[in-house]
Coordinates of C-alpha atoms in Angstrom, one line a residue:
Chain E
M4 CA 99.1 241.7 155.6
R5 CA 96.8 243.0 157.8
I6 CA 97.9 246.4 157.4
K7 CA 97.8 246.1 153.7
E8 CA 94.2 245.1 153.7
K9 CA 93.5 248.1 156.1
I10 CA 95.2 250.6 154.0
I11 CA 93.3 249.2 150.8
E12 CA 90.0 249.2 152.6
K13 CA 90.9 253.1 153.2
I14 CA 91.6 253.7 149.7
L15 CA 88.3 252.1 148.5
A16 CA 86.2 254.1 151.1
A17 CA 87.9 257.2 149.7
C18 CA 86.7 256.5 146.3
A19 CA 83.2 256.0 147.8
L20 CA 83.5 259.1 149.5
V21 CA 84.1 261.2 146.3
T22 CA 80.4 260.8 145.4
V23 CA 79.7 262.5 148.8
L24 CA 82.2 265.2 148.3
T25 CA 80.4 265.6 144.9
T26 CA 77.2 266.3 146.3
L27 CA 78.3 268.3 149.0
G28 CA 80.3 270.4 146.5
I29 CA 77.4 271.0 144.3
I30 CA 75.2 272.2 147.0
L31 CA 77.8 274.1 149.0
I32 CA 78.8 276.2 145.7
L33 CA 75.0 276.7 144.5
A34 CA 74.2 277.7 147.8
I35 CA 76.9 280.1 148.3
E36 CA 76.8 281.9 144.6
A37 CA 73.0 282.1 145.1
F38 CA 73.2 283.6 148.8
S39 CA 75.4 286.5 147.4
F40 CA 73.0 286.4 144.4
F41 CA 70.1 287.3 146.9
G42 CA 72.2 289.6 148.5
K43 CA 71.6 292.0 145.7
V44 CA 68.5 290.9 144.3
S45 CA 65.4 290.5 146.6
I46 CA 64.3 287.1 146.5
V47 CA 60.6 288.4 146.1
E48 CA 61.4 289.9 142.8
F49 CA 63.3 286.3 141.9
F50 CA 59.7 284.8 142.4
T51 CA 57.3 287.3 141.6
S52 CA 58.8 289.7 138.4
T53 CA 57.9 288.1 135.2
Q54 CA 61.0 289.7 133.4
W55 CA 64.5 287.8 133.3
T56 CA 66.7 290.3 131.6
P57 CA 70.1 290.2 133.4
L58 CA 72.0 291.0 130.2
F59 CA 70.4 293.9 129.5
T60 CA 71.0 297.5 130.7
Q61 CA 67.5 297.5 132.1
K62 CA 68.1 294.4 134.4
S63 CA 65.1 292.6 135.8
Y64 CA 65.7 289.2 137.5
G65 CA 62.5 287.1 137.6
I66 CA 62.8 283.8 137.3
L67 CA 59.3 283.1 136.2
P68 CA 60.0 283.2 132.5
L69 CA 62.6 280.4 132.6
L70 CA 60.6 278.5 134.6
S71 CA 57.7 278.6 132.2
G72 CA 59.9 277.7 129.6
T73 CA 61.3 274.7 131.2
A74 CA 58.1 273.7 132.5
L75 CA 56.4 274.2 129.1
T76 CA 59.0 271.9 127.1
A77 CA 59.2 269.3 129.7
L78 CA 55.3 269.3 129.4
I79 CA 55.5 268.5 125.8
A80 CA 58.2 266.3 126.1
I81 CA 56.4 263.9 128.9
T82 CA 53.0 264.3 126.8
V83 CA 54.9 262.7 123.8
A84 CA 56.8 260.2 125.9
L85 CA 54.7 258.7 128.6
P86 CA 51.9 257.4 126.5
V87 CA 54.2 256.2 123.8
G88 CA 56.8 254.7 126.4
I89 CA 53.9 253.2 128.4
I90 CA 52.7 251.6 124.9
I91 CA 55.8 250.2 124.1
A92 CA 56.2 249.1 127.3
V93 CA 53.0 247.1 127.2
Y94 CA 53.4 245.7 123.7
L95 CA 57.2 244.3 124.7
N96 CA 56.4 242.7 127.8
E97 CA 52.7 241.5 127.0
Y98 CA 52.3 241.0 123.3
A99 CA 55.6 241.1 121.4
P100 CA 57.0 237.3 120.4
R101 CA 60.4 237.0 122.0
R102 CA 62.1 237.3 118.5
V103 CA 60.5 240.6 117.9
R104 CA 61.3 241.8 121.2
K105 CA 65.0 240.6 120.8
I106 CA 65.4 242.5 117.7
L107 CA 63.0 245.8 118.8
K108 CA 64.4 246.4 122.2
P109 CA 68.4 247.1 121.3
L110 CA 66.9 249.3 118.3
L111 CA 65.1 251.6 120.8
E112 CA 68.0 251.9 123.1
I113 CA 69.8 253.4 120.4
L114 CA 67.3 256.2 120.6
A115 CA 68.9 256.7 124.3
V116 CA 72.6 256.7 123.1
V117 CA 72.2 259.4 120.4
P118 CA 74.1 262.5 121.9
T119 CA 71.8 265.6 122.9
V120 CA 73.1 268.2 120.7
V121 CA 72.5 265.5 117.8
Y122 CA 69.0 265.8 118.7
G123 CA 69.0 269.5 119.0
F124 CA 70.0 269.5 115.2
F125 CA 67.1 267.1 114.6
A126 CA 64.7 269.6 115.9
L127 CA 65.9 272.6 114.5
M128 CA 66.7 271.1 110.9
I129 CA 64.1 268.4 110.7
V130 CA 61.0 269.0 113.2
T131 CA 60.5 272.5 113.3
P132 CA 60.3 272.7 109.5
I133 CA 58.0 270.0 109.1
L134 CA 55.8 271.4 112.1
Q135 CA 55.9 274.9 110.1
S136 CA 54.6 273.2 106.6
F137 CA 51.3 272.7 108.9
I138 CA 51.0 275.2 111.6
P139 CA 51.3 278.7 110.3
G140 CA 52.9 281.1 112.4
L141 CA 55.1 279.0 114.0
S142 CA 58.3 280.8 114.8
G143 CA 61.8 279.2 113.9
F144 CA 62.6 279.1 117.3
N145 CA 59.9 277.6 119.6
A146 CA 59.1 275.2 122.4
L147 CA 57.0 272.7 120.6
S148 CA 59.6 271.0 118.3
P149 CA 62.3 270.8 121.0
G150 CA 59.6 269.6 123.6
I151 CA 58.6 266.7 121.1
V152 CA 62.2 265.7 120.2
M153 CA 63.0 265.6 123.8
G154 CA 59.9 263.6 124.3
I155 CA 61.3 261.3 121.7
M156 CA 64.7 261.3 123.5
I157 CA 63.1 260.0 126.8
I158 CA 60.8 257.3 125.0
P159 CA 63.2 254.5 125.6
F160 CA 63.8 255.6 129.2
V161 CA 60.1 255.4 130.0
S162 CA 59.7 252.1 128.2
S163 CA 62.3 250.5 129.7
L164 CA 61.8 251.5 133.3
S165 CA 58.0 250.7 133.0
E166 CA 58.9 247.4 131.3
D167 CA 60.8 246.6 134.4
A168 CA 58.1 247.6 136.3
L169 CA 55.7 245.5 134.4
S170 CA 58.0 242.1 134.3
S171 CA 58.4 242.2 138.2
V172 CA 54.7 241.6 138.4
P173 CA 54.8 237.9 139.3
D174 CA 53.1 235.9 136.5
S175 CA 50.5 234.3 138.6
L176 CA 48.3 237.4 138.4
R177 CA 48.8 237.4 134.5
Q178 CA 47.7 233.7 134.5
A179 CA 45.0 234.2 136.9
S180 CA 43.9 236.7 134.6
F181 CA 44.0 234.7 131.4
G182 CA 42.4 231.7 133.6
M183 CA 39.3 234.1 133.9
G184 CA 38.8 234.4 130.2
S185 CA 40.5 238.0 129.7
T186 CA 42.3 239.1 126.7
K187 CA 45.4 240.3 126.6
F188 CA 44.7 243.8 126.5
Q189 CA 42.2 243.4 129.4
T190 CA 45.1 241.3 131.3
A191 CA 47.4 244.2 130.2
F192 CA 45.4 247.2 131.3
K193 CA 43.3 245.9 134.2
V194 CA 45.5 243.8 135.9
M195 CA 49.5 244.4 135.0
V196 CA 49.6 248.3 134.7
P197 CA 47.6 248.7 137.7
A198 CA 50.0 246.3 139.3
A199 CA 53.2 247.7 138.0
S200 CA 51.7 251.4 138.5
S201 CA 54.5 252.5 141.3
G202 CA 57.1 251.6 138.8
I203 CA 55.1 253.2 135.9
I204 CA 54.9 256.6 138.2
V205 CA 58.7 256.4 139.2
S206 CA 59.5 256.2 135.2
A207 CA 57.2 259.0 134.7
I208 CA 58.8 261.2 137.3
L209 CA 62.2 260.3 136.6
A210 CA 61.0 261.1 132.9
I211 CA 59.8 264.6 134.0
S212 CA 63.2 265.4 136.1
R213 CA 65.0 264.4 132.8
A214 CA 63.4 266.6 130.7
I215 CA 63.6 269.9 132.9
G216 CA 67.5 269.0 133.0
E217 CA 67.6 268.8 129.4
T218 CA 69.7 271.5 127.9
M219 CA 71.1 270.9 124.4
I220 CA 67.9 270.6 122.8
V221 CA 66.3 273.8 124.0
A222 CA 69.5 275.7 123.4
I223 CA 69.7 274.9 119.8
A224 CA 65.9 274.8 119.0
A225 CA 63.9 276.8 121.3
G226 CA 65.7 280.3 121.2
S227 CA 66.9 282.1 123.7
Q228 CA 64.1 284.6 124.7
P229 CA 63.1 284.3 128.1
R230 CA 59.4 285.1 128.2
F231 CA 56.7 284.4 130.6
T232 CA 54.1 282.4 128.5
F233 CA 52.7 278.9 127.7
D234 CA 52.5 279.3 124.2
P235 CA 54.4 276.8 122.1
M236 CA 54.7 278.6 118.9
V237 CA 57.0 281.4 120.3
P238 CA 60.9 281.4 121.0
I239 CA 61.4 280.8 124.7
Q240 CA 64.1 279.8 127.1
T241 CA 64.8 277.5 129.7
I242 CA 66.6 277.2 132.9
T243 CA 69.3 275.0 131.5
S244 CA 69.7 276.9 128.3
Y245 CA 69.9 280.3 130.0
I246 CA 73.2 278.8 131.9
V247 CA 74.6 277.8 128.3
Q248 CA 73.9 281.3 126.9
V249 CA 75.9 283.0 129.7
S250 CA 78.5 280.4 129.6
M251 CA 79.1 280.9 125.8
G252 CA 79.8 284.7 126.4
D253 CA 82.4 286.4 128.6
V254 CA 80.8 287.2 131.8
P255 CA 83.2 288.5 134.5
H256 CA 83.8 286.1 137.7
G257 CA 81.9 287.6 140.9
S258 CA 79.4 289.8 138.8
I259 CA 75.8 289.7 139.4
A260 CA 75.5 288.0 135.9
Y261 CA 78.0 285.5 136.5
Q262 CA 75.9 284.6 140.1
T263 CA 72.6 284.6 137.8
I264 CA 73.6 281.1 136.6
F265 CA 73.8 279.6 139.8
A266 CA 70.9 281.1 141.2
A267 CA 69.1 279.3 137.9
G268 CA 71.2 276.6 138.7
I269 CA 70.2 275.9 142.5
T270 CA 66.5 276.4 141.4
L271 CA 66.6 273.7 138.7
F272 CA 69.0 271.6 141.2
I273 CA 65.8 272.0 143.9
F274 CA 63.2 270.7 141.5
T275 CA 65.2 267.7 140.2
F276 CA 66.4 267.0 143.6
I277 CA 62.7 266.8 144.9
L278 CA 61.5 264.7 142.1
N279 CA 64.4 262.2 142.4
N280 CA 63.7 262.0 145.6
I281 CA 59.7 261.3 145.6
S282 CA 60.6 258.7 142.7
Y283 CA 63.2 256.9 145.1
W284 CA 60.9 257.0 148.0
I285 CA 57.9 255.7 145.6
K286 CA 60.3 252.8 144.6
T287 CA 61.4 252.0 148.4
R288 CA 58.1 252.2 149.8
Y289 CA 55.8 250.4 147.2
Q290 CA 57.9 248.5 144.8
Q291 CA 58.7 245.6 147.2
K292 CA 55.0 244.6 147.2
Y293 CA 55.2 241.3 145.4
E294 CA 58.9 240.1 146.5
Chain R
M29 CA 28.8 243.0 118.6
N30 CA 28.7 241.1 122.0
S31 CA 31.3 242.2 124.6
T32 CA 33.4 239.5 123.6
D33 CA 33.7 240.5 120.2
T34 CA 34.5 244.0 121.5
S35 CA 37.2 242.8 123.5
R36 CA 38.9 240.8 121.1
T37 CA 38.8 243.8 118.3
K38 CA 40.5 246.0 121.5
D39 CA 43.1 243.0 121.8
K40 CA 43.8 243.4 117.8
A41 CA 43.8 246.9 117.7
F42 CA 46.5 247.2 120.5
R43 CA 48.7 244.9 119.0
I44 CA 48.9 246.7 115.8
L45 CA 49.0 249.6 117.7
G46 CA 51.8 248.4 119.7
I47 CA 53.9 247.5 117.1
S48 CA 53.3 250.4 114.9
T49 CA 54.5 252.5 117.7
T50 CA 57.6 250.9 118.4
V51 CA 58.5 250.3 114.9
G52 CA 57.5 254.2 114.3
C53 CA 59.8 255.2 116.9
V54 CA 62.9 253.1 115.4
L55 CA 61.7 254.6 111.9
I56 CA 61.9 258.5 113.3
L57 CA 65.3 257.6 114.4
A58 CA 66.3 255.9 111.3
V59 CA 64.8 258.9 109.1
F60 CA 66.6 261.5 111.5
I61 CA 70.1 259.6 111.1
G62 CA 69.3 259.1 107.1
F63 CA 69.1 262.8 106.8
I64 CA 71.8 263.4 108.5
I65 CA 73.9 261.5 106.5
Y66 CA 72.4 262.7 103.2
Q67 CA 73.2 266.3 104.3
G68 CA 76.8 265.9 105.7
M69 CA 78.3 263.0 103.7
E70 CA 79.2 265.4 100.8
R71 CA 81.4 267.6 103.5
L72 CA 83.1 264.6 105.0
S73 CA 86.5 263.8 103.7
W74 CA 90.3 263.4 105.0
E75 CA 90.3 267.2 104.3
F76 CA 87.6 267.8 106.8
L77 CA 89.3 265.6 109.4
V78 CA 92.6 267.1 109.5
S79 CA 91.9 270.9 109.0
L80 CA 91.4 273.6 111.5
P81 CA 88.1 275.5 112.1
S82 CA 88.0 278.5 109.7
R83 CA 85.5 281.6 109.0
F84 CA 84.9 279.7 105.6
A85 CA 82.7 276.5 105.8
E86 CA 84.2 274.7 102.9
Q87 CA 87.8 275.3 104.4
S88 CA 86.5 274.5 108.4
G89 CA 87.6 271.0 109.6
I90 CA 87.1 269.2 112.7
Y91 CA 90.9 268.5 113.7
T92 CA 91.0 270.6 117.1
A93 CA 87.4 269.4 118.1
W94 CA 88.3 265.5 117.7
I95 CA 91.8 266.2 119.0
G96 CA 90.2 267.5 122.1
T97 CA 87.3 265.1 122.4
L98 CA 90.0 262.4 122.3
W99 CA 92.1 264.2 125.1
V100 CA 89.0 264.5 127.0
L101 CA 88.0 260.8 126.7
V102 CA 91.4 259.5 127.6
L103 CA 91.7 262.1 130.7
T104 CA 88.2 261.2 132.0
T105 CA 88.6 257.6 131.5
L106 CA 92.0 257.6 133.9
I107 CA 90.2 259.6 136.6
S108 CA 86.9 258.1 136.4
F109 CA 88.0 254.4 136.2
P110 CA 89.7 253.6 139.2
L111 CA 87.4 256.1 141.5
G112 CA 84.2 254.5 140.1
V113 CA 85.5 250.7 140.3
G114 CA 87.2 251.4 143.4
A115 CA 84.0 253.1 145.0
G116 CA 81.7 250.0 143.4
I117 CA 83.9 247.4 145.1
Y118 CA 83.9 249.1 148.6
L119 CA 79.9 249.4 148.3
E120 CA 79.6 245.9 147.3
E121 CA 82.3 243.9 149.3
Y122 CA 82.9 246.2 152.3
G123 CA 80.3 248.3 153.2
K124 CA 77.0 246.4 152.7
K125 CA 75.3 246.4 155.7
N126 CA 76.2 249.7 157.7
K127 CA 74.4 252.8 157.6
L128 CA 77.0 254.6 155.7
A129 CA 76.7 252.4 152.9
K130 CA 72.6 252.8 152.8
F131 CA 73.5 256.8 152.5
L132 CA 76.1 256.5 150.0
E133 CA 73.5 254.3 147.9
I134 CA 70.9 257.0 147.9
N135 CA 73.5 259.6 147.3
I136 CA 74.6 257.8 144.5
A137 CA 71.1 257.6 142.8
N138 CA 70.5 261.2 143.5
L139 CA 73.9 262.2 142.0
A140 CA 72.7 260.0 138.9
G141 CA 69.5 262.5 138.7
V142 CA 71.3 265.8 138.4
P143 CA 71.4 267.7 135.3
S144 CA 74.4 267.3 133.5
V145 CA 74.7 271.3 133.2
I146 CA 74.8 271.5 137.3
Y147 CA 77.7 269.2 137.1
G148 CA 79.3 272.0 134.6
L149 CA 78.9 274.8 137.6
L150 CA 80.4 272.5 140.0
G151 CA 83.2 272.1 137.8
L152 CA 83.4 275.9 136.7
E153 CA 83.8 276.7 140.5
A154 CA 85.5 273.9 141.9
F155 CA 88.0 273.3 139.2
V156 CA 88.2 276.3 137.0
R157 CA 88.4 278.9 139.9
I158 CA 89.1 277.3 143.3
M159 CA 91.9 274.9 141.9
K160 CA 92.8 277.5 139.5
M161 CA 93.0 275.0 136.3
G162 CA 91.6 277.5 134.0
N163 CA 89.4 276.5 130.9
S164 CA 91.5 273.4 130.6
I165 CA 91.1 269.7 129.3
L166 CA 92.1 268.7 132.9
A167 CA 88.9 270.7 134.5
G168 CA 86.4 269.6 131.7
S169 CA 87.7 265.9 132.3
L170 CA 87.3 266.2 136.0
T171 CA 83.8 267.6 135.5
L172 CA 82.8 264.7 133.5
A173 CA 84.4 262.3 135.7
L174 CA 82.3 263.1 138.4
L175 CA 79.2 263.0 136.2
I176 CA 79.8 259.3 135.1
L177 CA 81.0 258.2 138.2
P178 CA 77.5 257.0 139.5
I179 CA 77.0 254.9 136.3
I180 CA 80.2 253.2 136.7
I181 CA 79.6 252.6 140.4
V182 CA 76.0 251.2 139.7
S183 CA 77.5 249.0 136.8
T184 CA 80.9 247.8 138.7
R185 CA 78.4 246.9 141.6
E186 CA 75.7 244.9 139.3
A187 CA 78.9 243.0 137.9
I188 CA 80.5 242.2 141.1
S189 CA 77.3 240.9 142.6
A190 CA 76.7 238.6 139.6
V191 CA 79.6 236.7 140.5
P192 CA 78.5 233.6 142.5
S193 CA 79.3 233.2 145.9
S194 CA 80.8 230.0 145.6
I195 CA 83.8 231.6 144.1
R196 CA 84.1 233.8 147.0
D197 CA 83.7 230.9 149.8
A198 CA 86.2 228.7 147.8
S199 CA 88.8 231.7 147.7
N200 CA 88.1 232.0 151.3
A201 CA 88.3 228.8 152.2
L202 CA 91.9 228.3 150.7
G203 CA 92.9 231.0 153.3
A204 CA 93.0 233.9 151.2
S205 CA 92.4 237.4 152.8
K206 CA 89.3 239.7 151.7
W207 CA 91.4 241.8 149.2
Q208 CA 93.2 238.7 147.6
T209 CA 90.0 237.0 147.0
I210 CA 88.4 240.4 145.2
W211 CA 91.9 241.0 143.5
H212 CA 92.5 237.3 142.2
Q213 CA 88.9 236.1 141.9
I214 CA 86.0 238.6 141.8
L215 CA 87.7 241.3 139.6
P216 CA 88.6 239.1 136.9
A217 CA 85.3 237.1 137.0
S218 CA 83.4 240.4 136.9
F219 CA 86.0 242.4 134.4
G220 CA 83.8 241.9 131.3
G221 CA 80.7 243.2 133.2
I222 CA 82.8 246.6 134.7
L223 CA 84.4 247.2 131.6
T224 CA 81.0 247.1 129.5
G225 CA 79.8 249.7 132.1
V226 CA 82.8 252.0 131.9
I227 CA 82.3 252.1 128.1
L228 CA 78.8 252.7 128.2
A229 CA 79.6 255.8 130.7
L230 CA 82.3 256.9 128.6
S231 CA 80.4 257.0 125.4
R232 CA 78.0 259.2 127.4
A233 CA 80.7 261.6 128.4
V234 CA 81.5 261.6 124.6
G235 CA 78.6 263.3 123.7
E236 CA 78.4 265.7 126.5
T237 CA 77.9 269.4 125.7
A238 CA 76.4 271.6 128.3
P239 CA 79.0 270.6 131.3
L240 CA 81.8 271.5 129.2
I241 CA 80.1 274.8 127.9
V242 CA 80.0 275.9 131.4
V243 CA 83.6 274.8 132.5
G244 CA 84.5 277.2 129.3
A245 CA 85.5 274.9 126.7
L246 CA 85.5 277.3 123.8
A247 CA 83.6 277.2 120.7
Y248 CA 86.7 278.3 118.7
V249 CA 90.1 276.9 119.5
P250 CA 92.9 278.0 116.7
F251 CA 95.1 274.8 117.5
A252 CA 94.8 271.4 118.5
P253 CA 95.7 271.1 122.2
Q254 CA 99.3 269.7 123.1
G255 CA 98.6 269.1 127.0
P256 CA 95.9 268.4 129.8
M257 CA 96.4 272.6 130.9
D258 CA 95.5 273.8 127.6
E259 CA 92.4 275.5 126.3
F260 CA 90.0 273.0 124.2
T261 CA 86.9 272.3 122.3
V262 CA 84.9 269.1 121.6
L263 CA 83.1 267.7 118.7
P264 CA 79.8 268.4 120.4
I265 CA 80.6 272.0 121.2
Q266 CA 81.8 272.4 117.6
I267 CA 78.6 270.9 116.4
F268 CA 76.8 273.3 118.3
N269 CA 78.6 276.4 117.2
W270 CA 78.0 275.6 113.8
V271 CA 74.3 274.7 114.2
S272 CA 73.7 278.1 115.6
R273 CA 75.1 279.9 112.7
P274 CA 72.5 281.0 110.1
Q275 CA 74.5 280.2 107.2
H276 CA 73.6 276.6 105.1
E277 CA 77.2 275.8 104.7
F278 CA 77.6 275.3 108.2
V279 CA 74.9 273.5 109.0
I280 CA 76.3 271.1 106.4
N281 CA 79.6 271.1 108.5
A282 CA 77.6 270.2 111.7
A283 CA 75.9 267.2 109.9
A284 CA 79.5 265.9 108.6
A285 CA 80.8 266.4 112.4
I286 CA 77.5 264.8 113.6
I287 CA 78.5 261.7 111.2
V288 CA 82.0 261.6 113.3
L289 CA 80.4 262.0 116.8
L290 CA 77.8 259.1 115.9
F291 CA 80.1 256.8 114.7
I292 CA 82.2 257.2 117.7
T293 CA 79.4 256.6 119.9
F294 CA 77.8 253.9 118.1
L295 CA 81.3 252.2 118.0
M296 CA 81.8 252.5 121.8
N297 CA 78.0 250.7 122.3
G298 CA 78.9 248.3 120.1
I299 CA 82.2 247.4 121.7
A300 CA 80.1 247.5 124.9
V301 CA 77.1 245.4 124.0
Y302 CA 80.1 242.8 122.1
L303 CA 82.0 242.4 125.5
R304 CA 78.5 241.9 127.4
N305 CA 77.4 239.3 125.0
R306 CA 80.9 237.5 124.9
W307 CA 81.1 238.0 128.8
Q308 CA 77.8 236.5 129.3
N309 CA 78.2 233.7 127.4
K310 CA 81.8 233.0 129.0
M311 CA 80.6 233.4 132.4
N312 CA 77.4 231.0 132.4
W313 CA 77.8 230.1 136.2

């Protein structure tokens, strides 16, 4: 009996260890392939050149165009998702009657359930043509449309995390504010939102991390032209959509083109890793305040 | 207008802004889905579901794609379900207080934030190359299993921790061993919640595209896969392939395939929500 118990515990621990192996695997694989990539390409060129053309005859390995593409789409997405997400969170938490909340919340969650490839279709087939009708000169592939659609996709993500933050603020603060004669609006934005600010910041950081890792929407609707620009009207390429582009083709294992996706991958991984850890840190450091 | 009036006006204005923003988001989604149904419905037919892919849009179907999706779904379930639930039980019941558990927790939180395309790179190198599985269904399923593992672990832990400690204490008091308590009391009591989490995680796996492209799932597979080592495609990749073509006919195919994909995802989510509600009503401690 005791032996059986011990064995079971070991098996369960092994299951948990798979997650550690996954992390180790990701870091090792990215590091090894990137290391041999940087044996062939100078790291200075990688971070300073403004040309990314590993698949052309005239090869150049500057990550900046992919970074600018990634930053641009993520920036557009967050500009859409953050204000809208916070407005929704405040509305649902402070204003909406219970019945309305019960209907709207699950409907909003549907936004988060739709597969990203479907959002890519929306961006290319619906949003781009609509935008083109009033923005002359907008290219068929551009950063604007996938950025907006990505923003729509992460709205429920921002709103539900912000709502959690708002609802963890003790009701006594709200009541005190009402007691002083404040309106709901004043209570919401002068008491509740500041009190929940750490949680809202966490939601914003995680949303940015989401946006820079998002792949299919940009792969479908942003074009695949690495370009060092912050112009949202022209085709661009992000780190993620570059990885997809190379994977769709037939690149031999061990070639430098094959290694570029790992070099791009590790850059992406480092950014998301930093953002995720900042948010985790804020969460553990500040969010316990009211408990 | 005095300041009280201004405050009241602001209050009213925000109420209107709030409701219209929230409803607006839902409406945008409704318009998107309506557009897809409008575009794709005409192509949706029995033939479309059972036809192999073809150069001609009108003759193309999604047979290989949905068979591939089904294979991936089954294998991913078989791999991720025991692993995720096992890890969840361990973290919640065994390793609660030690340092290792704390580290595991941070690690899982981190993994949940790793972009899916990175999991593709892991799968490409670990499963496709080093373990020599090739661009097979198995390699793809293992990759997706690792991707959804954090979600399953977190929801398993939540479901287990919702079980009141009185049940655990009662079982212990009757002389049950730790595992007997878990197996006969905790798991049956939390199973509804665990299942909900697993189904939600799997519905995410069904919609994943990027990691499978990276591990080498193909855009064009002439025949439906016969076994786990075969090459494959899945619905999202078929959609991606059709969306990327300039001809309008293929876009209609993509819309029709999206209807099928959305049907599967919504169905899975519906089942999960149904299970959750039923479980919550039943387990009113």
